[in-house]
CSV table of C-alpha atoms and ligand atoms in Angstrom, one decimal:
chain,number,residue,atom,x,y,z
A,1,UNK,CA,-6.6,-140.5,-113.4
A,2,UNK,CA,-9.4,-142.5,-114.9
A,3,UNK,CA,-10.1,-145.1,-117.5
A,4,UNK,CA,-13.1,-145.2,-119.6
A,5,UNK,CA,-13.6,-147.9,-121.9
A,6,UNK,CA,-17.0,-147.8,-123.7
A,7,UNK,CA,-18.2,-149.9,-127.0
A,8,UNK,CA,-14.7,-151.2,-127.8
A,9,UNK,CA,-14.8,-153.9,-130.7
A,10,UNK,CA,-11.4,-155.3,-132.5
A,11,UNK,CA,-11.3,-157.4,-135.5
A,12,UNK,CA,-8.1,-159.6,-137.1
A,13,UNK,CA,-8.7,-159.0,-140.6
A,14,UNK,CA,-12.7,-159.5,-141.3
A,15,UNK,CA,-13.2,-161.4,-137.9
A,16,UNK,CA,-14.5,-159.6,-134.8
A,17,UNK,CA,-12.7,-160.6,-132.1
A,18,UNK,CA,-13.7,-157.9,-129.2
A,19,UNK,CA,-17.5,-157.2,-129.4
A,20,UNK,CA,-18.5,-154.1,-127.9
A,21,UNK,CA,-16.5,-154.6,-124.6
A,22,UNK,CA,-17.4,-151.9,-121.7
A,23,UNK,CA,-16.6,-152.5,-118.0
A,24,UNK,CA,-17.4,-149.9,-114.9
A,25,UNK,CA,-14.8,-146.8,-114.9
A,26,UNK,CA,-11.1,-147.3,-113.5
A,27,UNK,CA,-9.8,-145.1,-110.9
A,28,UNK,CA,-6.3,-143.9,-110.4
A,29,UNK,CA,-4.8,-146.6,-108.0
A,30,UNK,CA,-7.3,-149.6,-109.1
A,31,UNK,CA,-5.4,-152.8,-110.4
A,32,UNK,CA,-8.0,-154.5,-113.0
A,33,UNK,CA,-8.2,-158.0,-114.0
A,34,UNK,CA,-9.3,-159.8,-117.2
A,35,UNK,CA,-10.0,-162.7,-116.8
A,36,UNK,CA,-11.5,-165.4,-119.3
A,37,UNK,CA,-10.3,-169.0,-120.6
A,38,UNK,CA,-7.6,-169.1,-123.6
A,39,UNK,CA,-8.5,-167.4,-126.9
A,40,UNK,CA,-11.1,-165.3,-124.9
A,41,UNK,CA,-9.4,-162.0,-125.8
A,42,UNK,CA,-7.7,-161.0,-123.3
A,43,UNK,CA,-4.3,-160.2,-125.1
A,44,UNK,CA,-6.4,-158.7,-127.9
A,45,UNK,CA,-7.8,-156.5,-125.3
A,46,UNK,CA,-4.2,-155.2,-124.0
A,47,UNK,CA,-2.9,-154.8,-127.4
A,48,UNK,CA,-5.9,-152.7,-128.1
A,49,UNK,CA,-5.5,-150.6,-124.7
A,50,UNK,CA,-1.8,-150.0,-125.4
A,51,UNK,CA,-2.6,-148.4,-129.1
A,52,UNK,CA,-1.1,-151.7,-130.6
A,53,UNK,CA,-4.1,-153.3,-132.2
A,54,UNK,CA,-6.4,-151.0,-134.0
A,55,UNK,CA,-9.8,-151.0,-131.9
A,56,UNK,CA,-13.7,-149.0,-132.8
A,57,UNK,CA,-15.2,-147.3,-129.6
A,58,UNK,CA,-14.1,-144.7,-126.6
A,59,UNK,CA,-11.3,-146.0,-124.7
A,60,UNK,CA,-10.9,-142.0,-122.6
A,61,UNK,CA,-7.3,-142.1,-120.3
A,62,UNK,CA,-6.9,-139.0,-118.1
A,63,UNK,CA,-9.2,-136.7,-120.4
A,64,UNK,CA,-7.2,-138.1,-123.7
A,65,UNK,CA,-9.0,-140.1,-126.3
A,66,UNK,CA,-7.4,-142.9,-127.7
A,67,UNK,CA,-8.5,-142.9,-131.1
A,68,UNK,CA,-8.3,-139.0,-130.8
A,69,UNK,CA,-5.0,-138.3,-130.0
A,70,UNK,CA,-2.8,-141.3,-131.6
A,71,UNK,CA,-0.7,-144.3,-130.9
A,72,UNK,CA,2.5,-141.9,-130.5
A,73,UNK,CA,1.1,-139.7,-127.7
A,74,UNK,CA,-1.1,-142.1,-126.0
A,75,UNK,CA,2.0,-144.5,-125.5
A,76,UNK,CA,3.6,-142.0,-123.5
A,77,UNK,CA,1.7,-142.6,-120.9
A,78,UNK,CA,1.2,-146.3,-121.4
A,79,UNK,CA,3.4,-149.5,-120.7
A,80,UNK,CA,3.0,-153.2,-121.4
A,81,UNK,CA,4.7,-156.5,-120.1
A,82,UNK,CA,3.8,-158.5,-122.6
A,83,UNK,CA,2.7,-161.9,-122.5
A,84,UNK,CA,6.4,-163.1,-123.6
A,85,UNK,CA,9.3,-162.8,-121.2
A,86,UNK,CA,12.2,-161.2,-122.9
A,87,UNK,CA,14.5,-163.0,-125.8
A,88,UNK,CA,17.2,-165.3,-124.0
A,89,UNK,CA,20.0,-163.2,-125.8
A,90,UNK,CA,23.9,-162.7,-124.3
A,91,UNK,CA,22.7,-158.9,-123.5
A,92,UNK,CA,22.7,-158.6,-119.9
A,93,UNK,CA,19.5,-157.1,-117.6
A,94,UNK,CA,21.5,-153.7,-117.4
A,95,UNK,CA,22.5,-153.3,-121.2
A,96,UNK,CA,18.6,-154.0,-121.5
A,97,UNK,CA,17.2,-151.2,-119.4
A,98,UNK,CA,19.6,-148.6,-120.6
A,99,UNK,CA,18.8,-149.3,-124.3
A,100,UNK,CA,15.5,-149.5,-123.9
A,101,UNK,CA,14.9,-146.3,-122.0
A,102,UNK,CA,17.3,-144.4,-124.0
A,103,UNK,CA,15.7,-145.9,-127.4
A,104,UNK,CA,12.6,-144.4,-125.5
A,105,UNK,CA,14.3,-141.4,-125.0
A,106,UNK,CA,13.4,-141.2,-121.0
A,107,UNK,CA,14.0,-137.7,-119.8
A,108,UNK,CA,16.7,-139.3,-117.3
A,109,UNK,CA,20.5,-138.0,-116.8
A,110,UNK,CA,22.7,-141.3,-116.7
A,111,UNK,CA,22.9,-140.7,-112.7
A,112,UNK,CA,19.1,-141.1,-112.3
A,113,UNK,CA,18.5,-143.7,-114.8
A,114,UNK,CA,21.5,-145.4,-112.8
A,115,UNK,CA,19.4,-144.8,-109.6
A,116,UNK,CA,15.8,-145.8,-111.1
A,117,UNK,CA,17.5,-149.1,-112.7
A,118,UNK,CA,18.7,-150.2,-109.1
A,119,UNK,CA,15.8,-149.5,-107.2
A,120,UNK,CA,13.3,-151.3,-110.1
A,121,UNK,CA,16.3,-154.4,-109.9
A,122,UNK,CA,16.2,-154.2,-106.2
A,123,UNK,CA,13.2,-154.6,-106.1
A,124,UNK,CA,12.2,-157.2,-108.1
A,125,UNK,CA,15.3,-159.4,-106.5
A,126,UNK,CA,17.4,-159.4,-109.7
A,127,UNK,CA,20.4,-157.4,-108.4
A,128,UNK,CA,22.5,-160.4,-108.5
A,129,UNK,CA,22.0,-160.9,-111.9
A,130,UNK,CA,22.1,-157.5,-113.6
A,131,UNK,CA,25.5,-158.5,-114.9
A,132,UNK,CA,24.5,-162.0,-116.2
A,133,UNK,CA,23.6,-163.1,-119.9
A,134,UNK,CA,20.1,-163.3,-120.4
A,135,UNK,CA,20.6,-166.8,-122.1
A,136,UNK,CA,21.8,-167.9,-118.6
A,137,UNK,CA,18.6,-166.5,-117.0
A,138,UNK,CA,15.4,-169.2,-115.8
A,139,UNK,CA,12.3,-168.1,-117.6
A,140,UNK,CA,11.0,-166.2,-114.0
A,141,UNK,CA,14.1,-164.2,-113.7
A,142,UNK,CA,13.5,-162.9,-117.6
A,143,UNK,CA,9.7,-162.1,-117.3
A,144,UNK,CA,10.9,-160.2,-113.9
A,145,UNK,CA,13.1,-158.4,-116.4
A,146,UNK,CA,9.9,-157.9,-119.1
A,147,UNK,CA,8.5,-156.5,-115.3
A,148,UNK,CA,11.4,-154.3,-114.8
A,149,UNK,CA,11.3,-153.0,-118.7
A,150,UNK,CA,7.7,-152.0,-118.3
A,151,UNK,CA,8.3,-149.7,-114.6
A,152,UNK,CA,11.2,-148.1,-116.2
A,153,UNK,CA,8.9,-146.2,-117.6
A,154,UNK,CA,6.9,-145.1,-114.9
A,155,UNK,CA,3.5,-145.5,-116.5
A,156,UNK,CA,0.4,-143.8,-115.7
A,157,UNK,CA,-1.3,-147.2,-117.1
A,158,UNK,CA,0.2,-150.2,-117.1
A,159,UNK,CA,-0.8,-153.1,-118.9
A,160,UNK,CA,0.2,-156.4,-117.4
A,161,UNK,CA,-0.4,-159.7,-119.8
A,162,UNK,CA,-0.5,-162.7,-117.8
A,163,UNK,CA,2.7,-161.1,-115.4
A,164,UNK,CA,3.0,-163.8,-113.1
A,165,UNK,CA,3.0,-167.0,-115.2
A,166,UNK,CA,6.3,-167.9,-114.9
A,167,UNK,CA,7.0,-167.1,-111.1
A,168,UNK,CA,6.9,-169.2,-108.0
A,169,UNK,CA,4.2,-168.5,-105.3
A,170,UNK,CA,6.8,-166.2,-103.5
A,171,UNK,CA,7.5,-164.4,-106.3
A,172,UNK,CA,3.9,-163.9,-107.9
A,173,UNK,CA,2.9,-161.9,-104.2
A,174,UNK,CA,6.5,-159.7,-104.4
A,175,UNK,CA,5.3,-159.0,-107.7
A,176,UNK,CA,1.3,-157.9,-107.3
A,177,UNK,CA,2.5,-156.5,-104.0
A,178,UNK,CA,4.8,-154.1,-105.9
A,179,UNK,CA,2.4,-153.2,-108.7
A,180,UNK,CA,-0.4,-152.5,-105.9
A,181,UNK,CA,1.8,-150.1,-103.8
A,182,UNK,CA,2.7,-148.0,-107.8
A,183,UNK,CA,-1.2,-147.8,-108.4
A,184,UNK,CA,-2.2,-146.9,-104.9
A,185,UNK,CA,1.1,-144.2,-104.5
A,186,UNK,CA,1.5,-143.0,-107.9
A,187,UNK,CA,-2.4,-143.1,-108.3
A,188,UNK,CA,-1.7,-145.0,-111.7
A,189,UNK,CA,-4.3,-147.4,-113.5
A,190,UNK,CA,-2.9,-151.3,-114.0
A,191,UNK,CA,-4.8,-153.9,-116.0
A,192,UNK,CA,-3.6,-157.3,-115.4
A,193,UNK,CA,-4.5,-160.6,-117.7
A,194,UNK,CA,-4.7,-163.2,-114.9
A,195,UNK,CA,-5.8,-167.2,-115.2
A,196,UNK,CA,-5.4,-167.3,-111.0
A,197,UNK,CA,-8.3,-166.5,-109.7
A,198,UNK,CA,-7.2,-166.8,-106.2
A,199,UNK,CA,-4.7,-163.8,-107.2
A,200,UNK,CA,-6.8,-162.0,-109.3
A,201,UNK,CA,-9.6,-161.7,-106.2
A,202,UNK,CA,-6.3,-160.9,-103.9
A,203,UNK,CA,-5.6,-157.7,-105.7
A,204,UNK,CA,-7.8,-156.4,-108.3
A,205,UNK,CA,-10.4,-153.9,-107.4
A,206,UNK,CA,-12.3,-154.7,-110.3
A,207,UNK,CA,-12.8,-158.1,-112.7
A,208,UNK,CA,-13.5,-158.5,-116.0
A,209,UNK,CA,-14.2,-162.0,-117.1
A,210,UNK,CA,-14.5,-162.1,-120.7
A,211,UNK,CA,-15.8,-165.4,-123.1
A,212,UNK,CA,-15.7,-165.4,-126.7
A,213,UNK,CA,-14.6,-161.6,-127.3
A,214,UNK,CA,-17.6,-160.5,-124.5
A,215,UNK,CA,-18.1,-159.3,-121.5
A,216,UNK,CA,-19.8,-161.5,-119.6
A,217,UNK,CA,-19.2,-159.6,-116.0
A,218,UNK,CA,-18.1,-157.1,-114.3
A,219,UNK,CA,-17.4,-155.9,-111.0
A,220,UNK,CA,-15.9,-156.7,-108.2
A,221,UNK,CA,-14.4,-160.4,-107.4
A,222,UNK,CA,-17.1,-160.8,-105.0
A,223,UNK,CA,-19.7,-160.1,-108.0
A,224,UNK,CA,-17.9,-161.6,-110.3
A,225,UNK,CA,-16.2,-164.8,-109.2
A,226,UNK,CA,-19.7,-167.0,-108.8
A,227,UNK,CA,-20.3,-170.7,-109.1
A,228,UNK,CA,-22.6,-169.6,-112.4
A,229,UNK,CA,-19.9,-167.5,-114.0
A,230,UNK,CA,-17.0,-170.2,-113.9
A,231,UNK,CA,-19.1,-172.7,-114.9
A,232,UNK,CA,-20.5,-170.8,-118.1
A,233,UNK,CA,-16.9,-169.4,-118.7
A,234,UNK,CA,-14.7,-172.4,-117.3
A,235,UNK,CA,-16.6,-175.5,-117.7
A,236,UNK,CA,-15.3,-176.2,-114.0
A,237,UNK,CA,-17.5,-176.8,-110.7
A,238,UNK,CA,-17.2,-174.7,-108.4
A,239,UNK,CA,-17.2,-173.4,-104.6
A,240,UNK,CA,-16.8,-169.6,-103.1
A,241,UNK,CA,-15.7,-168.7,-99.9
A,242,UNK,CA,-14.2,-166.2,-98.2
A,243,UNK,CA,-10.3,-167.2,-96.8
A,244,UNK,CA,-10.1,-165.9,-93.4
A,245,UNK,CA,-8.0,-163.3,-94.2
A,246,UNK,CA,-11.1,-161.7,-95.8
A,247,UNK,CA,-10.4,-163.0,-99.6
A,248,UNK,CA,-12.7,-164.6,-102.1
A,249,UNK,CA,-11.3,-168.1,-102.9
A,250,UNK,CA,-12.0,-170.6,-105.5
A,251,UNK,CA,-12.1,-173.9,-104.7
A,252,UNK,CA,-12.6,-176.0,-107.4
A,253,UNK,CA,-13.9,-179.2,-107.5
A,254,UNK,CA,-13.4,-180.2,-111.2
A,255,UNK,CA,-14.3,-179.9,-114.8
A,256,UNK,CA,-17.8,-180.6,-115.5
B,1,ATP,N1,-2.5,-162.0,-134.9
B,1,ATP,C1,-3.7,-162.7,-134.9
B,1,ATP,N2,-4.3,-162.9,-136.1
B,1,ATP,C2,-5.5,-163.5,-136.1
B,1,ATP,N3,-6.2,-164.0,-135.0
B,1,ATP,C3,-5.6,-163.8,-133.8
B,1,ATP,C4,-4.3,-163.1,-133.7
B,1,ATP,N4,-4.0,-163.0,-132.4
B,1,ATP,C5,-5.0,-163.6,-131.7
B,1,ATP,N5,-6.0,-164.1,-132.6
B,1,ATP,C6,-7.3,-164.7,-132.2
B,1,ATP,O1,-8.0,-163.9,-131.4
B,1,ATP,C7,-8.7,-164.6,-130.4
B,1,ATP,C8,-8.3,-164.1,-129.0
B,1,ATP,O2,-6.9,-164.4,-128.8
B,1,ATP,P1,-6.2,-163.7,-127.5
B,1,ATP,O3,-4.7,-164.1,-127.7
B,1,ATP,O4,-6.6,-162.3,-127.4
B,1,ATP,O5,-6.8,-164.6,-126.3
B,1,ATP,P2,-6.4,-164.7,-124.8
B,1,ATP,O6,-7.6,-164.6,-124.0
B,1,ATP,O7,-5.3,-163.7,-124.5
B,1,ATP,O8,-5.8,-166.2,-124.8
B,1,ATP,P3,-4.7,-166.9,-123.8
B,1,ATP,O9,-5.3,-167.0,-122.5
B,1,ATP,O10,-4.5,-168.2,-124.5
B,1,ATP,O11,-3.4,-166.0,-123.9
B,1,ATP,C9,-8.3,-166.1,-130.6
B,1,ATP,O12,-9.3,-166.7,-131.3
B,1,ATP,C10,-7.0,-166.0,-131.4
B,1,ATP,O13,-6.9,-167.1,-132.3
């Protein structure tokens, strides 16, 4: 599995939003983070890598072409959490996950679907409230469930926008624990929109910190999280050092 993504440029409407975005090849069981401030483009950039938003440029997945083969059979490989957690409706977790993988049409028989459904819930610690309304949910326990949504589908790339945002400390690790162990067994590809950068130099192999639509680097989070880069990026003063646990780790002093 690899991901090539070469020259890509987006627009809404007339405006160019993406300019010419490229970023080091991704190899099956690499997590990738974007990174950038708000309205940087990172969503724009997920939507684009999903077949959502229309995109110019070579974006290559496992020998396919995006713009060669189409949205229809690109998206069979492909599967977003999106930024937004699920509605807060009175369907429960369960009636969510079967509708949407049969909607999907999932190759499953109702006895593995059953069996995939409780491992994912299992999982992500939302047995106990499979059953529940999802009005009754917190917002974690629903973008858990926008989680769950995007593993039923057992992606070969799966695109993560901002998945840990509503989560407590405990649950953001449970959460980039799990999606490391897919990448690294299934050999899948995961691109994650992060604003912790603490988390983001935790598990990504590779960052992409993005500013105004561009790429302003790339590499690894040793390359790329630098006193020069956060300051251009994140008007915020900075300090790098390793934890002892062998992580980088931002320290930051304040907004300059
Ligand atoms: N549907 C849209 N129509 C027009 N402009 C849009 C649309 N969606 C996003 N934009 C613009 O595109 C730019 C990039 O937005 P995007 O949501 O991709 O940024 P982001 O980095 O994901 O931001 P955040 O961290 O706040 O989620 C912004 O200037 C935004 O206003």
């Amino acid at each position: 599995m690899r991901l090539t993504v070469k020259n890509l440029s987006a627009f809404y409407g007339k405006k160019q939003i993406l300019h010419d975005i490229s970023f080091p090849d991704v190899k099956g069981g690499m997590i990738v983070g974007l990174l950038g401030p708000n309205a940087s483009g990172k969503s724009t950039l997920m939507k684009c890598l999903s077949g959502e938003n229309k995109s110019k440029g070579d974006v290559i997945f496992d020998g396919d072409c995006l713009h060669v083969v189409g949205r229809k059979k690109w998206s069979e490989k492909v599967a977003t959490m999106p930024q937004t957690a699920p509605a807060p409706t009175a369907l429960t977790p369960t009636e969510l996950m079967w509708s949407t993988a049969r909607a999907l049409a999932l190759p499953y028989s109702n006895k593995e679907l059953s069996r995939k459904i409780e491992g994912i819930f299992d999982a992500l610690g939302l047995s106990d409230f499979q059953l529940d309304a999802l009005h009754t949910l917190s917002g974690g326990k629903r973008q858990l469930i926008g989680l769950a949504l995007a593993f039923i589908r057992e992606p070969e790339l799966l695109l993560l926008d901002e998945p840990t945002s509503a989560l407590d400390l405990h649950w953001r690790m449970i959460v980039l624990d799990l999606v490391k162990r897919k990448v690294q067994e299934e050999g899948s590809v995961s691109i994650a929109a992060l604003h912790d950068l603490d988390l983001a130099a935790r598990y990504c192999d590779l960052l992409v910190l993005l500013e105004q639509g561009r790429v302003i680097a790339s590499g690894t989070p040793q390359e790329v999280l630098v006193r020069d880069n956060l300051a251009r990026v994140y008007q915020v003063e900075t300090e790098i050092d390793q934890s002892k646990h062998g992580y980088t780790r931002v320290d930051i002093i304040g907004a300059l």
